[in-house]
Amino acid sequence: MIIAIDGEASTGKSTQAKKIAKRLNINYRDSGAYYRAITLYLKRNQINPQETLGKDLFSKIDISQKFKNDSFSIFLNGEDVTSKIRGHKVSVSVSEYAKKPEIRNFVYNLLRKSSKLNSIVVDGRDIGTVVFPDADYKFFLYAIPEIRAQRRHKEINDETVKIESIEREIKERDDIDSTRDIAPLKKAEDAYAIDVSYLAIDQVFEEILEKITI
Ligand code: DC
């Protein structure tokens, strides 16, 4: 079984995907975390988004994800980069790197490989449209930007970071993600859309569970 959770930035996709993985006892993959880890690797190696990336480069990048006891971790060449990939530097550049077809193909292969042996829930932007167009269940989460920024601000829990700058970053990222030529952020025709603006986490979860019949 494959479950795709797509949607706009900061709509709680990964929170929902993790809850589903736990409830149904299936695997979880965070596709955005792959793009973030690759961005971290490329930035560390001073490779900018305009450069063409050769095949040999990807053979140097080993990324694995683990979801156990409610806790998600991602490793880049053996280093735990779970917190590092959430930093500001990665967040502001990830969308530029995620436009690149070489990077997208690399991530698609990782995700499709993960789905071969086990049931899986994956969150991202193009999971139901491009990566797994035949997914058994597809969801699309969206919300008004102000509310997404407020939630993200609470989560960051740092008063020196202004809500306005978070809102700007979220909007910029959505704009780049939804207007790119390859695999843009958009709802799959057969996805079930949920406006999460005024719903609590558990309300969204119940709505998703209702649709999934095993
Ligand atoms: O889900 P996230 O915010 O961690 O994702 C970070 C970025 O990665 C997002 O702004 C665009 C890119 N991304 C993508 O292009 N396709 C996906 N399926 C998931 C993420």
Short mmCIF file of C-alpha atoms and ligand atoms in Angstrom, two decimals:
data_model
loop_
_atom_site.label_atom_id
_atom_site.label_comp_id
_atom_site.label_asym_id
_atom_site.label_seq_id
_atom_site.Cartn_x
_atom_site.Cartn_y
_atom_site.Cartn_z
CA MET A 1 0.00 0.00 0.00
CA ILE A 2 1.23 3.49 -0.86
CA ILE A 3 -0.20 6.62 0.76
CA ALA A 4 0.76 10.03 -0.63
CA ILE A 5 0.45 13.19 1.46
CA ASP A 6 1.17 16.27 -0.61
CA GLY A 7 0.57 19.92 0.05
CA GLU A 8 1.86 23.39 0.73
CA ALA A 9 4.78 24.17 3.05
CA SER A 10 4.04 24.01 6.79
CA THR A 11 0.61 22.40 6.59
CA GLY A 12 1.58 19.52 8.87
CA LYS A 13 2.13 16.91 6.14
CA SER A 14 4.95 15.15 7.97
CA THR A 15 3.06 15.22 11.28
CA GLN A 16 0.12 13.46 9.60
CA ALA A 17 2.34 11.04 7.67
CA LYS A 18 4.14 9.99 10.87
CA LYS A 19 0.83 9.47 12.68
CA ILE A 20 -0.42 7.31 9.80
CA ALA A 21 2.82 5.30 9.72
CA LYS A 22 2.52 4.64 13.44
CA ARG A 23 -1.19 3.77 13.40
CA LEU A 24 -0.96 1.45 10.37
CA ASN A 25 2.49 0.16 11.27
CA ILE A 26 3.95 0.97 7.86
CA ASN A 27 7.12 2.76 6.72
CA TYR A 28 7.45 6.53 6.47
CA ARG A 29 9.53 8.58 4.03
CA ASP A 30 9.91 12.36 4.13
CA SER A 31 10.68 13.36 0.53
CA GLY A 32 11.42 16.97 1.49
CA ALA A 33 14.09 15.73 3.90
CA TYR A 34 15.89 14.09 0.95
CA TYR A 35 15.90 17.39 -0.97
CA ARG A 36 17.10 19.17 2.17
CA ALA A 37 19.94 16.68 2.80
CA ILE A 38 21.11 16.95 -0.83
CA THR A 39 20.99 20.76 -0.53
CA LEU A 40 23.12 20.58 2.61
CA TYR A 41 25.66 18.36 0.83
CA LEU A 42 25.86 20.62 -2.23
CA LYS A 43 26.12 23.82 -0.20
CA ARG A 44 28.88 22.33 1.93
CA ASN A 45 30.74 21.48 -1.26
CA GLN A 46 30.14 24.95 -2.74
CA ILE A 47 28.12 23.57 -5.63
CA ASN A 48 25.51 26.13 -6.65
CA PRO A 49 22.07 25.38 -8.14
CA GLN A 50 23.11 26.58 -11.62
CA GLU A 51 25.79 23.91 -12.04
CA THR A 52 25.17 20.71 -13.99
CA LEU A 53 25.52 17.72 -11.71
CA GLY A 54 27.31 14.64 -13.04
CA LYS A 55 26.38 11.04 -12.22
CA ASP A 56 29.62 10.56 -10.26
CA LEU A 57 28.50 13.25 -7.83
CA PHE A 58 25.44 11.24 -6.80
CA SER A 59 27.55 8.16 -6.22
CA LYS A 60 29.17 10.15 -3.40
CA ILE A 61 25.85 10.90 -1.71
CA ASP A 62 24.44 8.21 0.54
CA ILE A 63 21.20 9.13 2.30
CA SER A 64 19.07 6.97 4.54
CA GLN A 65 15.97 7.65 6.62
CA LYS A 66 14.78 5.93 9.77
CA PHE A 67 11.44 6.17 11.56
CA LYS A 68 11.29 4.34 14.85
CA ASN A 69 9.39 4.89 18.09
CA ASP A 70 7.89 8.16 16.86
CA SER A 71 11.26 9.56 15.98
CA PHE A 72 12.48 10.42 12.49
CA SER A 73 16.17 10.59 11.57
CA ILE A 74 18.03 11.19 8.35
CA PHE A 75 21.66 10.35 7.69
CA LEU A 76 23.93 11.90 5.07
CA ASN A 77 27.00 9.76 4.44
CA GLY A 78 26.65 8.33 7.92
CA GLU A 79 26.19 11.69 9.69
CA ASP A 80 22.92 12.38 11.49
CA VAL A 81 21.72 15.61 9.82
CA THR A 82 18.14 15.51 11.16
CA SER A 83 18.35 18.97 12.80
CA LYS A 84 20.84 20.54 10.39
CA ILE A 85 18.57 20.17 7.38
CA ARG A 86 15.86 22.27 9.11
CA GLY A 87 18.14 25.30 9.46
CA HIS A 88 17.52 28.64 7.74
CA LYS A 89 20.39 28.22 5.24
CA VAL A 90 18.96 24.99 3.85
CA SER A 91 15.34 26.22 3.99
CA VAL A 92 16.00 29.29 1.84
CA SER A 93 17.88 27.43 -0.89
CA VAL A 94 16.25 23.99 -1.04
CA SER A 95 13.60 24.99 -3.60
CA GLU A 96 16.25 26.18 -6.07
CA TYR A 97 18.08 22.84 -5.85
CA ALA A 98 14.82 20.85 -5.92
CA LYS A 99 14.09 22.24 -9.41
CA LYS A 100 16.98 20.27 -10.89
CA PRO A 101 15.96 17.10 -12.82
CA GLU A 102 19.14 15.22 -11.79
CA ILE A 103 18.29 15.76 -8.12
CA ARG A 104 14.63 14.89 -8.57
CA ASN A 105 15.48 11.64 -10.36
CA PHE A 106 17.87 10.70 -7.59
CA VAL A 107 15.13 11.22 -4.98
CA TYR A 108 12.50 9.40 -7.09
CA ASN A 109 14.73 6.34 -7.24
CA LEU A 110 15.23 6.35 -3.47
CA LEU A 111 11.48 6.67 -2.84
CA ARG A 112 10.45 4.03 -5.39
CA LYS A 113 13.02 1.62 -4.01
CA SER A 114 11.60 2.14 -0.50
CA SER A 115 8.14 1.19 -1.71
CA LYS A 116 9.16 -2.07 -3.34
CA LEU A 117 9.04 -4.33 -0.30
CA ASN A 118 6.87 -2.56 2.24
CA SER A 119 3.78 -0.44 2.55
CA ILE A 120 4.71 3.19 2.86
CA VAL A 121 3.39 6.68 3.54
CA VAL A 122 5.31 9.50 1.86
CA ASP A 123 4.89 13.25 2.24
CA GLY A 124 5.96 15.87 -0.29
CA ARG A 125 4.84 18.01 -3.21
CA ASP A 126 4.63 15.65 -6.19
CA ILE A 127 4.15 12.24 -4.59
CA GLY A 128 0.60 11.68 -5.85
CA THR A 129 1.18 13.40 -9.20
CA VAL A 130 4.61 12.15 -10.31
CA VAL A 131 6.41 9.78 -7.93
CA PHE A 132 3.50 7.44 -7.22
CA PRO A 133 0.65 8.35 -9.60
CA ASP A 134 -0.96 4.98 -8.78
CA ALA A 135 -0.81 5.45 -5.01
CA ASP A 136 -3.69 3.77 -3.16
CA TYR A 137 -4.56 6.94 -1.25
CA LYS A 138 -3.72 10.55 -2.00
CA PHE A 139 -4.21 13.59 0.19
CA PHE A 140 -3.50 17.26 -0.43
CA LEU A 141 -3.20 19.65 2.53
CA TYR A 142 -3.45 23.42 2.24
CA ALA A 143 -4.04 26.41 4.52
CA ILE A 144 -3.92 30.18 4.49
CA PRO A 145 -0.30 31.48 4.69
CA GLU A 146 -0.82 33.57 7.87
CA ILE A 147 -1.88 30.52 9.84
CA ARG A 148 0.93 28.39 8.49
CA ALA A 149 3.43 31.08 9.49
CA GLN A 150 1.94 31.34 12.99
CA ARG A 151 2.19 27.58 13.50
CA ARG A 152 5.74 27.45 12.18
CA HIS A 153 6.68 30.36 14.45
CA LYS A 154 5.35 28.52 17.48
CA GLU A 155 7.25 25.42 16.48
CA ILE A 156 10.56 27.29 16.04
CA ASN A 157 9.99 28.88 19.46
CA ASP A 158 12.48 31.70 18.90
CA GLU A 159 11.22 35.25 19.51
CA THR A 160 14.07 36.74 17.48
CA VAL A 161 12.57 35.21 14.34
CA LYS A 162 9.73 37.39 13.02
CA ILE A 163 6.44 35.86 11.88
CA GLU A 164 6.55 38.12 8.81
CA SER A 165 9.87 36.66 7.66
CA ILE A 166 8.57 33.12 8.13
CA GLU A 167 5.47 33.99 6.10
CA ARG A 168 7.65 35.48 3.37
CA GLU A 169 9.85 32.35 3.24
CA ILE A 170 6.82 30.02 3.11
CA LYS A 171 5.22 32.04 0.29
CA GLU A 172 8.46 32.23 -1.68
CA ARG A 173 8.98 28.50 -1.36
CA ASP A 174 5.40 27.71 -2.44
CA ASP A 175 5.79 30.08 -5.34
CA ILE A 176 9.00 28.44 -6.62
CA ASP A 177 7.65 24.92 -5.92
CA SER A 178 4.35 25.48 -7.73
CA THR A 179 5.65 27.35 -10.77
CA ARG A 180 8.63 25.13 -11.67
CA ASP A 181 8.47 23.21 -14.97
CA ILE A 182 9.21 19.80 -13.52
CA ALA A 183 6.83 18.17 -11.04
CA PRO A 184 5.28 21.37 -9.68
CA LEU A 185 3.36 21.43 -6.42
CA LYS A 186 -0.25 20.81 -7.36
CA LYS A 187 -3.14 18.67 -6.25
CA ALA A 188 -3.46 15.35 -8.08
CA GLU A 189 -6.90 15.15 -9.68
CA ASP A 190 -7.77 12.11 -7.60
CA ALA A 191 -6.35 13.47 -4.32
CA TYR A 192 -8.61 14.26 -1.36
CA ALA A 193 -8.00 17.90 -0.39
CA ILE A 194 -8.18 19.14 3.20
CA ASP A 195 -8.11 22.79 4.23
CA VAL A 196 -6.23 22.50 7.52
CA SER A 197 -6.43 26.24 8.39
CA TYR A 198 -8.89 25.82 11.23
CA LEU A 199 -8.43 22.14 12.08
CA ALA A 200 -6.44 20.65 14.95
CA ILE A 201 -3.87 17.93 14.20
CA ASP A 202 -6.20 15.17 15.43
CA GLN A 203 -9.13 16.45 13.38
CA VAL A 204 -7.04 16.26 10.20
CA PHE A 205 -5.82 12.81 11.22
CA GLU A 206 -9.37 11.53 11.77
CA GLU A 207 -10.43 12.87 8.37
CA ILE A 208 -7.51 11.08 6.71
CA LEU A 209 -8.11 7.81 8.58
CA GLU A 210 -11.76 7.81 7.60
CA LYS A 211 -10.72 7.65 3.95
CA ILE A 212 -8.24 4.83 4.41
CA THR A 213 -9.86 1.44 4.51
CA ILE A 214 -7.64 -1.53 4.98
O1 DC B 1 8.57 19.32 2.92
P1 DC B 1 9.73 20.31 3.11
O2 DC B 1 9.28 21.70 3.45
O3 DC B 1 10.76 19.80 4.06
O4 DC B 1 10.41 20.37 1.67
C1 DC B 1 11.52 21.19 1.43
C2 DC B 1 11.58 21.57 -0.04
O5 DC B 1 11.89 20.42 -0.84
C3 DC B 1 10.31 22.14 -0.66
O6 DC B 1 10.21 23.54 -0.48
C4 DC B 1 10.46 21.79 -2.11
C5 DC B 1 11.24 20.51 -2.08
N1 DC B 1 10.36 19.34 -2.28
C6 DC B 1 10.03 19.01 -3.56
O7 DC B 1 10.38 19.71 -4.49
N2 DC B 1 9.30 17.89 -3.80
C7 DC B 1 8.89 17.11 -2.79
N3 DC B 1 8.20 16.01 -3.05
C8 DC B 1 9.20 17.46 -1.45
C9 DC B 1 9.93 18.59 -1.22
#
